[in-house]
Short mmCIF file of C-alpha atoms in Angstrom, two decimals:
data_model
loop_
_atom_site.label_atom_id
_atom_site.label_comp_id
_atom_site.label_asym_id
_atom_site.label_seq_id
_atom_site.Cartn_x
_atom_site.Cartn_y
_atom_site.Cartn_z
CA MET I 1 62.12 136.53 125.70
CA PRO I 2 63.46 132.64 126.02
CA GLN I 3 63.49 132.30 122.32
CA ILE I 4 65.55 135.25 121.50
CA GLU I 5 68.14 133.98 123.98
CA SER I 6 68.43 131.09 122.50
CA THR I 7 68.38 132.06 118.99
CA MET I 8 71.42 133.88 120.06
CA LYS I 9 73.02 131.71 120.96
CA LYS I 10 73.33 129.95 117.56
CA VAL I 11 74.54 133.07 115.60
CA TYR I 12 78.61 133.21 115.82
CA LYS I 13 80.43 136.42 114.12
CA ASP I 14 82.49 134.30 112.06
CA ALA I 15 84.10 131.16 110.97
CA THR I 16 86.94 132.04 113.38
CA ASP I 17 84.57 132.18 116.12
CA ALA I 18 82.97 129.18 114.70
CA VAL I 19 85.23 126.95 114.51
CA ALA I 20 87.56 128.17 117.93
CA ASP I 21 87.02 125.13 119.91
CA ILE I 22 87.99 122.62 117.14
CA ASN I 23 91.13 121.02 117.79
CA ASP I 24 93.52 118.93 116.91
CA GLY I 25 92.67 115.09 115.82
CA ALA I 26 89.22 116.22 115.94
CA VAL I 27 86.80 113.91 113.58
CA LEU I 28 85.17 116.55 110.88
CA MET I 29 82.57 115.73 108.09
CA LEU I 30 82.53 118.44 105.27
CA GLY I 31 80.16 119.17 102.85
CA GLY I 32 80.03 119.74 99.02
CA PHE I 33 80.81 117.96 95.81
CA GLY I 34 83.77 118.52 94.02
CA LEU I 35 84.16 122.30 94.48
CA CYS I 36 80.66 122.53 94.63
CA GLY I 37 78.94 123.50 98.12
CA ILE I 38 82.14 123.49 100.33
CA PRO I 39 82.31 125.51 103.57
CA GLU I 40 85.05 127.98 102.13
CA ASN I 41 84.87 130.07 105.20
CA CYS I 42 85.13 127.38 107.17
CA ILE I 43 88.19 125.66 105.43
CA ALA I 44 90.01 128.62 105.58
CA ALA I 45 89.60 128.97 108.97
CA LEU I 46 90.32 125.82 110.05
CA VAL I 47 93.85 126.99 108.04
CA ALA I 48 94.42 129.84 109.50
CA LYS I 49 94.22 127.56 113.07
CA ALA I 50 96.74 125.49 111.81
CA VAL I 51 95.19 122.71 113.56
CA LYS I 52 96.00 118.68 113.01
CA ASP I 53 95.92 115.39 112.91
CA LEU I 54 92.19 115.80 111.54
CA THR I 55 89.75 113.03 109.58
CA CYS I 56 88.21 114.59 107.22
CA ILE I 57 85.18 112.68 105.73
CA SER I 58 84.55 114.22 102.26
CA ASN I 59 83.14 112.80 99.32
CA ASN I 60 86.42 114.55 97.31
CA ALA I 61 89.34 116.27 99.00
CA GLY I 62 89.39 119.29 97.03
CA VAL I 63 92.16 120.39 94.23
CA ASP I 64 95.67 121.03 95.06
CA ASP I 65 94.89 125.39 95.74
CA PHE I 66 91.52 125.38 97.09
CA GLY I 67 89.08 123.68 98.92
CA ILE I 68 90.54 120.85 101.40
CA GLY I 69 93.68 120.96 99.29
CA LEU I 70 94.72 123.95 101.30
CA MET I 71 94.60 121.91 104.80
CA LEU I 72 96.37 118.85 102.85
CA GLN I 73 99.05 121.55 101.86
CA GLN I 74 99.60 122.42 105.51
CA LYS I 75 99.61 118.76 106.76
CA GLN I 76 96.89 119.35 109.07
CA VAL I 77 94.86 116.04 107.73
CA LYS I 78 95.54 112.61 108.86
CA LYS I 79 92.72 110.76 107.18
CA MET I 80 90.71 111.28 105.00
CA VAL I 81 87.34 109.22 104.09
CA SER I 82 86.16 109.94 100.25
CA SER I 83 85.08 108.45 97.71
CA TYR I 84 86.58 110.49 94.73
CA VAL I 85 90.29 112.07 95.01
CA GLY I 86 91.28 112.32 91.62
CA GLU I 87 92.50 115.96 90.21
CA ASN I 88 94.95 116.21 93.76
CA GLU I 89 98.40 115.93 93.58
CA GLU I 90 99.29 116.88 96.79
CA PHE I 91 96.49 114.23 98.06
CA GLU I 92 98.10 112.07 95.94
CA ARG I 93 101.80 112.42 96.45
CA GLN I 94 100.86 112.27 100.80
CA MET I 95 98.70 109.09 100.11
CA LEU I 96 101.38 107.01 97.91
CA SER I 97 104.17 108.20 100.12
CA GLY I 98 102.35 106.81 103.30
CA GLU I 99 101.95 110.29 105.07
CA LEU I 100 98.06 110.01 104.77
CA GLU I 101 95.62 107.80 105.71
CA VAL I 102 92.92 107.35 102.44
CA GLU I 103 89.52 105.59 103.14
CA LEU I 104 87.86 105.35 100.16
CA ILE I 105 84.41 104.24 100.02
CA PRO I 106 81.31 104.03 97.25
CA GLN I 107 79.74 107.50 96.88
CA GLY I 108 76.15 106.34 98.25
CA THR I 109 77.76 104.26 101.26
CA LEU I 110 79.48 107.75 102.46
CA ALA I 111 75.92 109.67 101.80
CA THR I 112 74.33 106.75 103.65
CA ARG I 113 76.86 106.47 106.68
CA CYS I 114 76.09 110.38 107.12
CA MET I 115 72.45 109.46 107.06
CA ALA I 116 72.42 106.96 109.19
CA ALA I 117 74.05 109.29 111.85
CA GLY I 118 71.37 111.55 111.34
CA TYR I 119 68.64 109.31 111.55
CA GLY I 120 69.90 107.71 114.91
CA MET I 121 70.74 104.46 113.00
CA PRO I 122 74.24 102.82 113.91
CA ALA I 123 74.45 101.21 110.38
CA ILE I 124 72.61 100.56 107.15
CA PHE I 125 73.11 97.69 104.74
CA THR I 126 73.99 98.27 101.11
CA PRO I 127 75.12 95.96 98.82
CA ALA I 128 77.52 98.71 97.25
CA GLY I 129 80.88 96.83 96.69
CA ILE I 130 80.03 93.30 97.50
CA GLY I 131 82.50 90.83 95.89
CA THR I 132 84.89 93.80 95.90
CA GLU I 133 88.18 95.19 98.74
CA VAL I 134 85.61 97.74 100.19
CA ALA I 135 83.71 93.97 101.79
CA ALA I 136 87.09 93.09 103.38
CA GLY I 137 86.32 92.49 106.92
CA LYS I 138 82.75 93.51 107.10
CA GLU I 139 79.51 91.63 107.57
CA VAL I 140 77.31 90.49 104.89
CA ARG I 141 73.35 89.49 105.21
CA ASN I 142 71.44 87.85 102.64
CA PHE I 143 68.11 89.59 102.10
CA LYS I 144 65.50 88.17 99.82
CA GLY I 145 68.29 86.47 97.55
CA LYS I 146 71.02 89.24 97.72
CA ASP I 147 73.59 90.37 99.68
CA TYR I 148 74.50 93.27 101.46
CA LEU I 149 77.07 94.34 103.66
CA LEU I 150 76.88 96.25 106.89
CA GLU I 151 77.87 99.30 107.08
CA GLU I 152 77.74 101.58 110.30
CA ALA I 153 77.20 104.88 110.97
CA PHE I 154 80.23 107.94 110.93
CA ASP I 155 80.65 109.33 114.13
CA ALA I 156 82.19 112.65 114.11
CA ASP I 157 82.63 115.61 116.41
CA PHE I 158 81.83 118.51 113.98
CA ALA I 159 79.65 118.38 110.60
CA ILE I 160 81.23 121.72 108.27
CA VAL I 161 77.89 122.37 105.88
CA LYS I 162 77.39 125.47 103.67
CA ALA I 163 73.80 126.65 102.92
CA TRP I 164 72.38 129.13 100.40
CA LYS I 165 70.32 130.45 103.07
CA GLY I 166 69.71 130.28 106.80
CA ASP I 167 67.70 132.09 109.71
CA THR I 168 68.68 132.92 113.07
CA GLU I 169 67.30 129.67 114.16
CA GLY I 170 69.53 127.86 112.04
CA ASN I 171 66.95 126.52 109.22
CA LEU I 172 68.79 125.76 106.17
CA ILE I 173 67.97 126.21 102.33
CA TYR I 174 70.81 125.02 99.90
CA ARG I 175 71.16 125.87 96.08
CA ALA I 176 70.52 123.78 93.13
CA THR I 177 73.63 120.88 93.04
CA ALA I 178 75.37 122.59 96.04
CA ARG I 179 73.27 120.33 98.33
CA ASN I 180 75.06 117.41 97.68
CA PHE I 181 76.19 115.92 101.28
CA ASN I 182 75.32 118.67 103.31
CA PRO I 183 71.92 118.03 104.41
CA MET I 184 72.72 114.63 105.54
CA MET I 185 75.97 115.53 107.34
CA ALA I 186 74.26 118.79 108.73
CA MET I 187 71.79 116.10 110.39
CA ALA I 188 75.03 113.90 111.67
CA GLY I 189 77.24 116.59 113.45
CA LYS I 190 77.59 116.39 117.63
CA ILE I 191 77.85 119.71 116.69
CA THR I 192 76.82 121.23 113.47
CA ILE I 193 78.54 124.17 112.12
CA ALA I 194 76.53 125.63 109.39
CA GLU I 195 77.90 128.90 106.42
CA VAL I 196 75.44 130.53 104.52
CA GLU I 197 75.29 133.33 101.62
CA GLU I 198 73.21 134.79 103.61
CA LEU I 199 71.76 135.07 107.31
CA VAL I 200 68.02 136.12 107.90
CA PRO I 201 65.85 136.45 111.10
CA ALA I 202 64.14 133.63 111.83
CA GLY I 203 60.51 133.74 109.98
CA SER I 204 61.84 135.24 107.23
CA LEU I 205 62.01 131.45 105.44
CA ASP I 206 58.72 129.70 104.44
CA PRO I 207 59.00 126.74 106.55
CA ASP I 208 57.81 125.02 103.27
CA MET I 209 61.19 125.46 101.87
CA ILE I 210 63.45 124.41 105.04
CA HIS I 211 65.84 121.71 103.54
CA THR I 212 67.31 121.33 107.41
CA PRO I 213 65.28 122.00 110.13
CA GLY I 214 67.24 124.09 112.77
CA ILE I 215 67.19 121.63 115.57
CA PHE I 216 70.29 120.06 113.57
CA VAL I 217 72.68 123.58 113.34
CA HIS I 218 73.91 124.22 116.65
CA ARG I 219 76.09 127.27 115.02
CA ILE I 220 75.63 129.38 111.86
CA PHE I 221 77.20 132.74 110.39
CA GLU I 222 76.97 134.82 107.23
CA GLY I 223 79.80 133.78 105.24
CA LYS I 224 81.82 136.18 103.06
CA ASN I 225 84.18 136.71 99.41
CA TYR I 226 82.61 132.99 98.36
CA GLU I 227 85.06 132.41 95.55
CA LYS I 228 82.73 129.55 94.01
CA ARG I 229 85.35 128.11 92.08
CA ILE I 230 84.01 126.14 89.16
CA GLU I 231 86.17 123.01 88.66
CA GLN I 232 85.37 122.23 85.13
CA ARG I 233 84.49 125.59 82.91
CA THR I 234 81.95 123.82 80.26
CA VAL I 235 80.07 125.82 77.55
CA ARG I 236 78.29 125.10 74.93
CA LYS I 237 78.13 126.92 71.16
CA LYS I 238 75.21 128.89 70.51
CA MET K 1 87.41 100.68 60.74
CA ALA K 2 87.13 100.80 64.11
CA LEU K 3 84.37 103.08 66.00
CA THR K 4 85.29 106.77 67.29
CA LYS K 5 84.10 107.25 70.59
CA GLU K 6 81.09 109.50 69.03
CA GLN K 7 80.56 106.41 67.10
CA ILE K 8 80.30 104.47 70.46
CA ALA K 9 78.30 106.70 72.05
CA GLN K 10 75.79 106.82 69.07
CA ARG K 11 75.25 103.32 69.10
CA ILE K 12 74.64 103.02 72.74
CA ALA K 13 71.76 105.74 72.44
CA ARG K 14 69.98 103.17 70.21
CA GLU K 15 69.43 101.52 73.16
CA LEU K 16 67.48 104.02 75.15
CA GLN K 17 63.76 103.63 75.57
CA ASP K 18 61.36 106.51 75.69
CA GLY K 19 60.81 107.40 79.03
CA PHE K 20 64.01 106.11 80.66
CA TYR K 21 65.53 107.32 83.26
CA VAL K 22 69.23 106.52 83.10
CA ASN K 23 72.86 107.88 84.37
CA LEU K 24 75.78 108.65 81.69
CA GLY K 25 78.92 107.90 83.62
CA ILE K 26 82.20 110.47 82.88
CA GLY K 27 83.86 110.37 79.43
CA ILE K 28 82.67 108.61 76.47
CA PRO K 29 79.41 107.95 78.77
CA THR K 30 78.84 111.12 79.01
CA LEU K 31 79.15 111.67 75.01
CA VAL K 32 75.29 109.69 74.53
CA ALA K 33 73.55 112.84 75.27
CA ASN K 34 74.37 113.85 72.15
CA TYR K 35 73.12 111.14 70.44
CA ILE K 36 69.27 110.67 71.33
CA PRO K 37 67.14 109.49 68.98
CA GLU K 38 64.25 111.33 67.57
CA GLY K 39 61.07 110.96 69.07
CA ILE K 40 62.55 109.68 72.25
CA ASP K 41 62.88 111.07 75.35
CA VAL K 42 64.83 110.44 78.35
CA VAL K 43 65.54 112.27 81.98
CA LEU K 44 69.15 112.11 82.81
CA GLN K 45 70.11 111.69 86.01
CA SER K 46 73.33 113.19 88.04
CA GLU K 47 74.41 111.67 91.18
CA ASN K 48 75.30 114.58 92.50
CA GLY K 49 71.98 115.63 92.89
CA LEU K 50 69.82 116.34 89.81
CA LEU K 51 67.10 114.81 87.73
CA GLY K 52 66.76 116.27 84.08
CA MET K 53 70.12 117.61 83.35
CA GLY K 54 70.45 119.69 80.49
CA PRO K 55 72.94 120.69 78.13
CA PHE K 56 76.08 122.98 79.02
CA PRO K 57 75.47 126.33 79.22
CA LEU K 58 76.26 128.98 76.88
CA GLU K 59 79.43 131.00 78.13
CA GLY K 60 78.60 133.72 80.57
CA GLU K 61 75.74 131.48 81.68
CA GLU K 62 77.79 128.98 84.00
CA ASP K 63 76.18 129.04 87.41
CA ALA K 64 79.04 127.23 90.26
CA ASP K 65 76.38 125.81 92.20
CA LEU K 66 75.41 123.83 89.42
CA ILE K 67 77.34 121.05 87.84
CA ASN K 68 77.00 117.19 86.89
CA ALA K 69 79.06 114.28 88.70
CA GLY K 70 81.92 115.19 86.33
CA LYS K 71 82.41 118.73 88.20
CA GLN K 72 81.17 119.75 84.33
CA THR K 73 79.04 123.43 84.29
CA ILE K 74 75.28 122.02 83.34
CA THR K 75 71.71 123.63 83.53
CA THR K 76 68.34 122.34 84.39
CA ILE K 77 65.42 121.82 81.86
CA PRO K 78 61.83 122.05 82.45
CA GLY K 79 61.02 119.26 84.84
CA SER K 80 64.28 119.33 86.69
CA SER K 81 64.74 118.06 90.25
CA PHE K 82 67.25 118.72 93.00
CA PHE K 83 67.84 116.73 95.70
CA ASP K 84 70.79 115.38 98.44
CA SER K 85 72.97 112.90 97.43
CA ALA K 86 71.25 110.03 99.97
CA VAL K 87 68.19 111.16 98.27
CA SER K 88 70.12 110.31 94.69
CA PHE K 89 71.66 106.96 95.70
CA GLY K 90 68.04 106.06 96.69
CA MET K 91 67.03 106.22 93.37
CA ILE K 92 69.80 104.32 92.63
CA ARG K 93 70.05 101.61 95.27
CA ALA K 94 66.11 101.52 94.79
CA GLY K 95 65.99 100.48 91.15
CA LYS K 96 64.75 103.93 89.86
CA VAL K 97 67.24 104.11 87.16
CA ASP K 98 66.69 102.33 84.20
CA LEU K 99 69.70 102.26 83.06
CA THR K 100 73.28 102.97 83.77
CA VAL K 101 76.44 103.84 81.24
CA LEU K 102 80.05 104.17 82.52
CA GLY K 103 83.64 103.23 80.98
CA ALA K 104 85.64 99.91 81.90
CA MET K 105 89.05 99.24 82.22
CA GLU K 106 88.20 95.55 82.52
CA VAL K 107 85.50 93.23 81.74
CA SER K 108 85.46 90.13 82.52
CA GLU K 109 82.72 87.04 80.85
CA LEU K 110 80.97 86.75 83.97
CA GLY K 111 79.92 90.66 84.15
CA ASP K 112 82.47 91.54 86.16
CA ILE K 113 83.29 95.12 86.09
CA ALA K 114 86.81 96.74 87.10
CA ASN K 115 87.16 100.32 86.49
CA TRP K 116 88.47 102.54 89.65
CA LYS K 117 92.14 101.57 90.63
CA ILE K 118 95.30 100.55 89.22
CA PRO K 119 97.15 99.23 92.52
CA GLY K 120 100.60 101.45 92.66
CA LYS K 121 99.77 103.61 89.98
CA MET K 122 96.44 105.31 89.56
CA VAL K 123 94.32 105.47 93.05
CA LYS K 124 91.12 108.00 92.12
CA GLY K 125 88.21 106.15 94.08
CA MET K 126 85.07 104.62 92.78
CA GLY K 127 82.67 107.61 93.06
CA GLY K 128 79.42 106.02 92.83
CA ALA K 129 80.35 103.51 90.57
CA MET K 130 80.11 100.35 93.56
CA ASP K 131 76.36 102.09 94.02
CA LEU K 132 75.39 102.11 90.55
CA VAL K 133 76.55 98.72 89.11
CA ALA K 134 75.54 97.04 92.26
CA SER K 135 71.66 98.15 91.73
CA ALA K 136 71.47 99.07 88.24
CA ARG K 137 68.78 97.01 86.21
CA ASN K 138 70.76 97.26 83.23
CA ILE K 139 74.30 97.89 82.73
CA ILE K 140 75.64 98.95 79.59
CA VAL K 141 79.87 99.84 79.24
CA ALA K 142 81.46 101.95 76.59
CA MET K 143 85.19 101.07 76.62
CA MET K 144 87.81 99.94 74.24
CA HIS K 145 87.98 96.46 72.89
CA THR K 146 92.23 96.68 73.65
CA ASN K 147 94.41 98.47 75.91
CA PRO K 148 97.01 100.40 73.86
CA LYS K 149 99.78 97.44 73.76
CA GLY K 150 96.81 95.91 72.09
CA GLN K 151 95.92 93.53 74.65
CA SER K 152 92.27 92.48 75.43
CA LYS K 153 90.41 94.18 77.88
CA LEU K 154 87.71 91.46 77.35
CA LEU K 155 88.57 88.53 80.02
CA PRO K 156 88.50 85.39 81.21
CA ALA K 157 88.62 87.15 84.65
CA CYS K 158 89.48 90.75 85.65
CA THR K 159 92.66 90.99 86.90
CA LEU K 160 92.20 94.49 88.31
CA PRO K 161 90.36 95.17 91.69
CA LEU K 162 86.41 94.66 91.08
CA THR K 163 84.23 97.25 91.03
CA GLY K 164 81.36 94.97 91.01
CA VAL K 165 80.66 91.24 90.50
CA LYS K 166 77.93 89.57 87.47
CA CYS K 167 76.71 92.97 86.85
CA VAL K 168 77.13 94.34 82.87
CA LYS K 169 74.65 93.39 80.64
CA LYS K 170 76.36 94.57 77.27
CA ILE K 171 79.18 96.02 75.93
CA VAL K 172 79.59 98.08 72.66
CA SER K 173 83.81 98.58 72.45
CA ASP K 174 85.19 100.33 69.23
CA LEU K 175 85.17 96.94 67.77
CA ALA K 176 81.85 95.50 68.16
CA VAL K 177 78.70 94.93 70.52
CA LEU K 178 78.57 92.30 72.21
CA ASP K 179 76.03 90.80 75.56
CA ILE K 180 77.32 88.70 78.08
CA LEU K 181 75.11 85.72 78.77
CA PRO K 182 74.02 85.24 82.06
CA GLU K 183 75.82 81.67 82.06
CA GLY K 184 78.85 83.63 81.23
CA GLY K 185 80.55 84.50 77.93
CA PHE K 186 80.72 87.13 75.29
CA LEU K 187 78.21 86.49 72.31
CA LEU K 188 79.25 89.26 69.46
CA ARG K 189 75.93 90.38 67.67
CA GLU K 190 77.21 93.36 65.79
CA THR K 191 80.41 94.62 64.41
CA ALA K 192 82.53 97.42 63.73
CA PRO K 193 81.95 98.92 59.83
CA GLY K 194 85.30 96.87 58.49
CA VAL K 195 86.01 94.90 61.40
CA SER K 196 85.84 91.18 60.58
CA VAL K 197 84.85 88.29 63.20
CA ASP K 198 88.15 86.93 63.49
CA GLU K 199 89.84 90.18 64.36
CA ILE K 200 87.33 90.30 66.99
CA LYS K 201 87.85 86.60 68.36
CA GLN K 202 91.36 87.42 68.42
CA LYS K 203 91.20 90.59 70.46
CA THR K 204 88.91 88.90 72.92
CA ALA K 205 90.38 87.11 75.35
CA GLY K 206 87.33 85.89 77.02
CA ARG K 207 84.94 83.12 75.55
CA LEU K 208 83.64 84.87 72.50
CA LEU K 209 80.59 83.24 71.30
CA VAL K 210 78.53 84.44 67.64
CA ALA K 211 75.23 85.05 67.32
CA ASP K 212 73.85 83.17 64.10
CA ASP K 213 73.09 86.66 63.12
CA VAL K 214 75.74 88.83 63.72
CA LYS K 215 75.57 91.89 61.07
CA PRO K 216 77.88 94.82 61.00
CA MET K 217 76.31 98.22 62.69
CA GLU K 218 75.41 100.81 60.50
CA PHE K 219 75.84 104.37 61.16
#
């Protein structure tokens, strides 16, 4: 049946298989907030593949020995577009030495530029950054007495996201705050690769519970050995 | 005596009103959650995608998928909801968040704030701070009145790269509570216990006015 054929085309064996055609110079979106909800398997595969000169759009840059930090260690990243890059010494060293180009943008602007791409809109207006160096060179428009910056939609070759569950049609469900940037990045990639903790047959997920409809997802695979490292383990006393 | 960080948080907590949705920044602002007054219900928004943030988990109950904007493990409470980052900043931009509390390196007498970058020294990024200050209806800054060298951080104009302009409404420092007047200037409302108005005048580089009913804070 045709449906089953199309289904089979979306399911990839593993991360190596899914990122096989990501080449030097690619522009990537990577989901996650800090180390929460990051595509661990795909990052490991990109490190193994040693692809370089990448532009990475991601809220953070990982830590020295995990997440995007692993790609920074191997000097695979040419440019980072992020909102917050603390917690990473190698990143700071490469940025201050000029080896790494860094564009810091407000977190909501980052989210909304992804959203715009996924919604098929070329640009959005936001008040974030008005009167600051973020506004340099950007068009300002006044609506109802308040100034807004024109910010353009991102244009990424690949969006790489992590979800909790997914089905063979590419439908995705995220879990807790591991959702973060993943849904709008999933919508924004020219090619979207989703790694999931559990891959189930189409029909197993309640259609009412789907966060990302499968039309946005081109490749899906079940990841393995998730470390899910905690950046700031904080507890209270009983 | 200058206030401790806990006392700054405790004083800010008195500004909370029943039913407020509140975003607390990293550092002293996070401590405000420990001092929410009896009978006041507020809902904490964490911009990485949670409304209704609960306390830190008990040991052994940490969940790597459940963190706050400071990347700390946290919990949910009855009535919590999760959402993506675009929805989260939609709430912020559309003015649904009643109060934002954040830290600052410098604040100007016009209400400008700088808290994300020291050129050549510290460049961590603005995170969600620029979105928050550009849209929040009410912003309280928690900060030290002076830097470790004793120089005022309340200035006529900020010297560091700005996070936002004309947005701060109130400051709670270790020495004082000050309002920022719409026409510019710091209005001294309350002093830390045992701290004189003269000391605050001396440690405030920006234009300082003293309220007629200025009074010491009580703890």
